[in-house]
Coordinates of C-alpha atoms and ligand atoms in Angstrom, one line a residue:
M764 CA 55.4 57.4 -23.9
K765 CA 53.4 54.8 -25.8
A766 CA 49.8 55.7 -26.6
A767 CA 46.9 54.5 -28.7
Y768 CA 45.7 57.5 -30.7
I769 CA 44.0 58.8 -33.9
E770 CA 44.9 61.6 -36.3
Q771 CA 41.7 61.2 -38.2
T772 CA 38.3 59.6 -37.4
G773 CA 37.3 56.3 -39.2
P774 CA 37.2 52.6 -38.7
P775 CA 39.3 50.8 -36.1
D776 CA 42.3 50.7 -38.5
V777 CA 42.8 54.5 -37.9
I778 CA 44.0 53.7 -34.4
R779 CA 47.8 54.1 -34.2
Y780 CA 50.0 52.7 -31.4
G781 CA 53.2 54.6 -31.0
D782 CA 55.2 57.3 -29.2
L783 CA 53.7 60.6 -28.1
P784 CA 55.2 63.2 -25.7
K785 CA 54.6 62.4 -22.1
P786 CA 52.1 65.1 -20.8
E787 CA 53.0 67.5 -18.0
P788 CA 50.4 68.2 -15.4
A789 CA 49.1 71.7 -15.7
K790 CA 47.8 73.7 -12.7
G791 CA 45.1 71.6 -10.9
Q792 CA 46.1 68.5 -12.8
V793 CA 47.6 65.1 -11.7
L794 CA 49.9 63.0 -13.8
V795 CA 48.7 59.4 -13.6
K796 CA 50.9 56.4 -14.5
V797 CA 48.4 54.2 -16.1
G798 CA 47.9 50.7 -14.8
A799 CA 44.7 49.8 -16.8
V800 CA 42.1 51.4 -19.1
A801 CA 38.8 50.1 -20.3
V802 CA 36.8 50.3 -23.6
N803 CA 33.3 51.7 -23.8
P804 CA 30.9 51.9 -26.8
V805 CA 31.2 55.7 -26.8
D806 CA 35.0 55.3 -27.6
T807 CA 34.0 53.6 -30.9
Y808 CA 31.4 56.3 -31.8
I809 CA 34.0 59.1 -31.3
R810 CA 36.7 57.2 -33.2
N811 CA 34.2 56.6 -36.0
G812 CA 33.5 60.4 -36.4
A813 CA 30.4 61.0 -34.3
N814 CA 31.6 64.6 -34.1
Y815 CA 30.1 65.5 -30.7
W816 CA 32.9 68.1 -30.1
P817 CA 36.2 69.0 -31.7
L818 CA 38.9 66.5 -30.9
P819 CA 42.5 67.3 -29.9
K820 CA 45.1 66.4 -32.5
P821 CA 46.4 63.8 -32.1
F822 CA 43.6 62.4 -30.0
I823 CA 44.4 59.7 -27.5
I824 CA 41.3 57.5 -27.3
G825 CA 39.5 56.2 -24.2
C826 CA 37.5 57.5 -21.2
D827 CA 38.4 55.2 -18.3
V828 CA 41.6 54.8 -16.4
A829 CA 43.2 53.5 -13.1
G830 CA 46.8 53.9 -12.0
V831 CA 49.2 55.6 -9.7
V832 CA 49.8 59.3 -9.1
E833 CA 53.2 60.1 -10.6
L834 CA 53.3 63.9 -10.1
V835 CA 51.0 66.7 -9.2
G836 CA 50.6 70.1 -10.7
A837 CA 50.4 73.4 -8.8
G838 CA 47.3 73.8 -6.6
V839 CA 46.6 70.0 -6.2
T840 CA 46.0 69.4 -2.6
R841 CA 44.0 66.2 -2.2
L842 CA 46.2 63.7 -4.1
K843 CA 49.9 63.0 -3.6
P844 CA 52.5 60.9 -5.6
G845 CA 52.2 57.2 -4.9
M846 CA 48.4 57.3 -4.3
R847 CA 46.3 54.8 -6.4
V848 CA 43.5 56.5 -8.3
W849 CA 40.7 55.9 -10.9
A850 CA 38.8 58.2 -13.2
T851 CA 36.3 58.3 -16.0
N852 CA 35.0 61.1 -18.2
Q853 CA 38.3 61.6 -20.0
G854 CA 38.5 61.7 -23.8
L855 CA 35.2 63.5 -23.7
M856 CA 34.1 67.1 -24.2
G857 CA 37.4 67.9 -25.9
R858 CA 39.6 66.4 -23.2
Q859 CA 42.5 64.0 -24.1
G860 CA 41.8 60.3 -23.5
T861 CA 43.4 57.7 -21.4
F862 CA 44.9 55.0 -23.7
A863 CA 48.5 55.8 -22.9
E864 CA 51.3 55.2 -20.4
F865 CA 50.6 58.5 -18.7
C866 CA 47.6 60.9 -18.6
A867 CA 47.3 64.4 -17.1
I868 CA 43.9 64.6 -15.5
D869 CA 42.1 67.4 -13.6
E870 CA 42.1 66.5 -9.9
C871 CA 38.3 66.8 -9.7
W872 CA 37.7 63.7 -11.8
L873 CA 40.0 61.4 -9.8
Y874 CA 39.0 59.1 -6.9
E875 CA 41.2 57.1 -4.7
T876 CA 41.3 53.4 -5.5
P877 CA 40.4 51.3 -2.4
E878 CA 42.9 48.7 -1.2
G879 CA 42.2 45.3 -2.6
V880 CA 40.7 46.7 -5.9
S881 CA 43.1 46.2 -8.8
D882 CA 43.6 48.8 -11.6
E883 CA 41.9 46.4 -14.0
E884 CA 38.8 46.2 -11.8
A885 CA 38.7 50.0 -11.1
A886 CA 39.0 50.9 -14.8
A887 CA 36.4 48.3 -15.8
C888 CA 33.8 49.8 -13.4
S889 CA 34.4 53.5 -14.0
L890 CA 32.3 54.9 -16.8
T891 CA 29.7 52.1 -16.6
G892 CA 29.5 52.4 -12.8
V893 CA 29.1 56.2 -12.8
T894 CA 26.4 55.9 -15.5
A895 CA 24.5 53.3 -13.5
H896 CA 24.7 55.3 -10.3
L897 CA 23.5 58.6 -12.0
G898 CA 20.6 56.8 -13.6
L899 CA 19.5 54.7 -10.6
F900 CA 19.8 57.4 -7.9
R901 CA 19.9 60.9 -9.4
A902 CA 17.4 60.2 -12.2
A903 CA 15.1 57.4 -11.1
G904 CA 15.4 57.8 -7.3
L905 CA 15.6 54.1 -6.7
K906 CA 14.8 53.2 -3.0
S907 CA 15.3 50.2 -0.8
G908 CA 12.5 47.6 -1.2
E909 CA 11.6 48.7 -4.7
S910 CA 11.8 46.3 -7.7
L911 CA 13.9 46.9 -10.8
M912 CA 14.1 45.3 -14.2
V913 CA 17.3 45.8 -16.3
N914 CA 17.1 44.7 -19.9
G915 CA 20.7 43.5 -20.6
G916 CA 22.0 42.8 -17.1
S917 CA 25.3 41.2 -18.1
G918 CA 26.8 44.0 -20.2
G919 CA 29.0 46.9 -19.0
V920 CA 26.4 49.2 -17.6
G921 CA 23.9 46.4 -17.0
S922 CA 26.2 44.5 -14.6
M923 CA 26.7 47.8 -12.6
V924 CA 22.9 48.4 -12.5
V925 CA 22.3 44.9 -11.1
Q926 CA 24.9 45.3 -8.3
M927 CA 24.1 48.8 -7.3
A928 CA 20.4 48.2 -7.2
K929 CA 21.0 45.2 -5.0
A930 CA 23.4 47.1 -2.8
A931 CA 20.7 49.8 -2.4
G932 CA 18.2 47.1 -1.2
A933 CA 16.1 46.8 -4.3
R934 CA 15.0 43.5 -5.9
V935 CA 16.4 42.9 -9.4
L936 CA 15.2 41.0 -12.5
A937 CA 17.8 41.0 -15.3
T938 CA 17.6 39.7 -18.9
A939 CA 20.6 38.3 -20.8
G940 CA 21.2 36.6 -24.1
S941 CA 22.5 33.2 -22.8
D942 CA 22.0 30.8 -19.8
E943 CA 25.7 31.5 -18.8
K944 CA 25.1 35.2 -18.8
C945 CA 21.9 34.7 -16.8
A946 CA 23.9 32.8 -14.2
A947 CA 26.4 35.6 -14.1
C948 CA 23.5 38.1 -13.5
Q949 CA 22.4 36.0 -10.6
Q950 CA 25.9 35.9 -9.2
L951 CA 26.0 39.7 -9.3
G952 CA 22.8 39.8 -7.2
A953 CA 19.8 39.5 -9.6
E954 CA 17.0 37.6 -7.9
V955 CA 15.7 36.5 -11.3
A956 CA 17.6 36.3 -14.6
V957 CA 15.7 35.6 -17.8
N958 CA 17.2 34.4 -21.1
Y959 CA 15.6 36.9 -23.5
K960 CA 16.3 34.6 -26.5
T961 CA 14.6 31.5 -25.1
A962 CA 12.2 32.4 -22.2
D963 CA 8.9 34.3 -21.8
V964 CA 10.2 37.6 -20.4
A965 CA 6.7 39.0 -19.9
Q966 CA 5.6 36.0 -17.8
A967 CA 8.8 36.2 -15.8
V968 CA 8.2 39.9 -15.0
K969 CA 4.6 39.2 -14.0
S970 CA 5.7 36.5 -11.5
F971 CA 8.6 38.7 -10.2
A972 CA 6.5 41.9 -9.7
P973 CA 2.7 41.2 -10.1
Q974 CA 1.9 44.9 -9.7
G975 CA 4.7 45.9 -12.2
V976 CA 8.2 47.0 -11.6
N977 CA 9.1 50.4 -10.0
V978 CA 12.1 51.0 -12.2
Y979 CA 12.9 49.7 -15.7
W980 CA 16.5 50.2 -17.1
E981 CA 17.0 49.8 -20.9
T982 CA 20.5 49.1 -22.1
T983 CA 19.7 48.4 -25.8
R984 CA 19.4 51.0 -28.5
E985 CA 15.9 50.1 -29.6
P986 CA 13.5 50.4 -26.7
D987 CA 10.1 48.8 -27.2
F988 CA 7.9 51.1 -25.2
D989 CA 4.7 49.1 -25.5
R990 CA 6.4 46.3 -23.8
I991 CA 8.3 48.4 -21.3
V992 CA 5.2 50.4 -20.1
S993 CA 3.3 47.1 -19.8
F994 CA 6.0 45.9 -17.3
L995 CA 5.8 49.1 -15.1
G996 CA 3.8 49.6 -12.0
E997 CA 2.1 52.8 -10.9
R998 CA 4.6 55.7 -10.9
G999 CA 7.1 53.4 -12.6
R1000 CA 10.3 55.1 -13.9
I1001 CA 12.1 54.2 -17.1
V1002 CA 15.8 55.0 -17.5
L1003 CA 17.1 55.4 -21.1
M1004 CA 20.8 55.8 -22.0
A1005 CA 21.2 54.6 -25.6
G1006 CA 19.7 54.9 -29.1
R1007 CA 20.4 58.4 -30.5
E1008 CA 18.8 57.3 -33.8
A1009 CA 15.8 55.4 -32.2
R1010 CA 12.3 56.8 -33.0
P1011 CA 10.0 54.0 -31.6
P1012 CA 6.2 54.3 -31.1
F1013 CA 5.2 55.4 -27.6
P1014 CA 2.0 54.2 -25.7
V1015 CA 1.0 57.6 -24.3
G1016 CA -2.2 56.5 -22.7
P1017 CA -0.9 53.5 -20.7
F1018 CA 2.1 55.6 -19.7
Y1019 CA 0.4 58.6 -18.2
V1020 CA -2.5 56.8 -16.7
K1021 CA -0.1 54.9 -14.5
E1022 CA 1.7 58.2 -13.8
C1023 CA 5.0 56.9 -15.1
S1024 CA 8.1 59.0 -15.9
L1025 CA 10.9 58.7 -18.3
H1026 CA 14.5 59.7 -17.5
G1027 CA 17.4 60.2 -20.0
V1028 CA 21.0 59.9 -18.7
V1029 CA 24.2 61.1 -20.3
M1030 CA 27.2 60.3 -18.1
F1031 CA 29.5 63.0 -19.4
K1032 CA 27.0 65.8 -18.8
A1033 CA 27.2 65.2 -15.0
S1034 CA 29.1 67.8 -13.0
A1035 CA 32.3 66.8 -11.2
E1036 CA 30.4 67.2 -8.0
E1037 CA 27.7 64.8 -9.1
M1038 CA 30.2 62.3 -10.3
R1039 CA 32.1 62.5 -7.1
R1040 CA 29.0 61.3 -5.3
S1041 CA 28.9 58.4 -7.6
G1042 CA 32.6 57.7 -7.1
D1043 CA 32.2 57.9 -3.3
D1044 CA 29.3 55.4 -3.3
M1045 CA 31.2 53.1 -5.7
N1046 CA 34.3 53.2 -3.4
R1047 CA 32.1 52.4 -0.4
W1048 CA 30.6 49.4 -2.2
F1049 CA 34.1 48.3 -3.5
R1050 CA 35.3 48.2 0.1
A1051 CA 32.2 46.3 1.3
G1052 CA 32.7 43.7 -1.5
K1053 CA 29.3 44.7 -3.0
L1054 CA 30.7 46.0 -6.4
K1055 CA 32.8 43.8 -8.6
A1056 CA 34.1 44.2 -12.1
N1057 CA 32.7 42.2 -14.9
I1058 CA 35.8 41.7 -17.1
S1059 CA 35.5 39.7 -20.3
R1060 CA 38.9 40.3 -21.9
V1061 CA 42.3 41.7 -20.9
L1062 CA 44.5 42.9 -23.8
P1063 CA 47.8 44.8 -24.1
L1064 CA 47.4 48.5 -25.0
S1065 CA 49.0 47.8 -28.3
A1066 CA 45.8 45.8 -29.2
A1067 CA 43.5 48.9 -29.0
A1068 CA 42.3 48.6 -32.6
E1069 CA 41.4 44.9 -32.0
A1070 CA 39.6 46.0 -28.8
H1071 CA 37.5 48.5 -30.7
R1072 CA 36.6 45.9 -33.3
L1073 CA 35.4 43.6 -30.6
Q1074 CA 33.4 46.3 -28.8
E1075 CA 31.8 47.4 -32.1
A1076 CA 30.9 43.8 -33.1
N1077 CA 29.0 43.5 -29.8
T1078 CA 27.4 47.0 -29.4
L1079 CA 26.5 47.5 -33.1
Q1080 CA 26.3 44.0 -34.6
K1081 CA 25.2 42.2 -31.4
A1082 CA 27.8 39.5 -31.8
G1083 CA 27.2 38.4 -28.2
T1084 CA 30.9 37.4 -27.8
L1085 CA 31.5 39.7 -24.9
A1086 CA 30.3 39.0 -21.4
G1087 CA 31.6 42.2 -19.7
K1088 CA 34.3 44.8 -20.2
I1089 CA 37.4 44.9 -22.4
V1090 CA 40.4 46.0 -20.3
L1091 CA 43.8 47.0 -21.7
K1092 CA 47.2 47.4 -20.0
P1093 CA 50.1 49.5 -21.1
Ligands
NAP837 N1 24.1 57.7 -21.9 C1 25.2 57.3 -21.3 O1 25.8 58.0 -20.4 C2 25.8 56.0 -21.6 C3 26.8 55.4 -20.8 C4 27.3 54.2 -21.1 C5 26.8 53.5 -22.2 N2 25.8 54.0 -23.0 C6 25.2 53.3 -24.1 O2 24.5 52.2 -23.6 C7 24.6 51.1 -24.4 C8 25.1 49.9 -23.6 O3 26.4 50.2 -23.1 P1 27.3 49.0 -22.4 O4 28.6 49.6 -22.2 O5 26.6 48.4 -21.3 O6 27.4 48.0 -23.6 P2 27.6 46.4 -23.6 O7 28.5 46.0 -22.6 O8 27.9 46.1 -25.0 O9 26.1 45.8 -23.2 C9 25.1 45.8 -24.1 C10 24.0 44.9 -23.5 O10 22.9 44.9 -24.3 C11 22.3 43.6 -24.2 N3 21.4 43.3 -25.3 C12 21.7 43.3 -26.6 N4 20.6 42.9 -27.3 C13 19.6 42.7 -26.4 C14 18.2 42.3 -26.5 N5 17.6 42.1 -27.7 N6 17.5 42.3 -25.3 C15 18.1 42.5 -24.1 N7 19.4 42.8 -24.0 C16 20.1 42.9 -25.1 C17 23.5 42.7 -24.1 O11 23.1 41.5 -23.6 P3 23.7 40.0 -24.1 O12 25.2 40.2 -24.3 O13 23.3 39.2 -22.9 O14 23.0 39.7 -25.3 C18 24.4 43.5 -23.2 O15 24.1 43.2 -21.8 C19 25.5 51.5 -25.6 O16 24.7 51.8 -26.7 C20 26.3 52.7 -25.0 O17 26.6 53.6 -26.1 C21 25.3 55.3 -22.7

């Protein structure tokens, strides 16, 4: 089968596109014929040598996938050949990735794709959607009627946060780096969208939630806690998911006096059971038309190296040239 893989870590040029043996589903595994995969920033960190865990050799890159069940291994009961499925959390914790014509995936990570949702859409929402769900509901306990601010509402995770918060009955303020991206946030359900490059964000937050927001979601890697804590209301919750190297100052007094709390989220540390709850809610929202993919580019799988360059330019160099996910098709 064709696959995008690496034999050593390094810059995007280390990605090879070529033939690897088609995997066989082991006990408890499902062989998926891949329809679409999506790129996430973590794919680029791993390819670049982040060394979070030992990688299989060769290592097929990628975490997200959607496609059709081709074959099932012994002991698989829930899924049958021909069923449409999606998954995330592959290519992580030593597992093989998804950027190939076929992947063998443990049944526990697979969710049925609802009718009317394409493979491109399902793949584009998978890692970002599960992350947003875990952060909003398991970590921050967002409730209907609460207010939420997401700093970076047009990106991969940000666009999921906007839609899920809205679906759960919260009011949403999102920031984005252009007027077009602000308009996109409003289309996804943000009540207010603020261009962080040109507008007074603090003033907008004050008008949106005069008592401060209940939940603040940071998508950037450099949180400014003085600013964030000033935006929070009493018992406000902050969700962090990025910035391993960040060591910013922290306003201890203002934070604890308002009885705020801080929640870190790492998608791949969630159990299969926790992720299934995210997958079930996402499927419910897909069916209800409340969750839509935010796709910026669709490329052939053979362009995996180009896709990594584009993701890296945006995540690390903040090129601002992406307004959503990069999806690839074998
Ligand atoms: N912990 C986890 O489980 C987990 C899961 C997924 C992702 N992540 C991490 O989370 C980060 C975001 O991931 P992603 O997939 O959403 O990336 P992404 O699609 O590249 O989105 C990045 C977002 O950051 C925004 N942004 C950049 N500079 C900003 C600024 N100065 N002020 C406000 N917003 C700004 C961008 O907005 P504009 O384009 O509008 O400028 C964009 O919405 C990455 O570092 C990734 O590694 C962690």
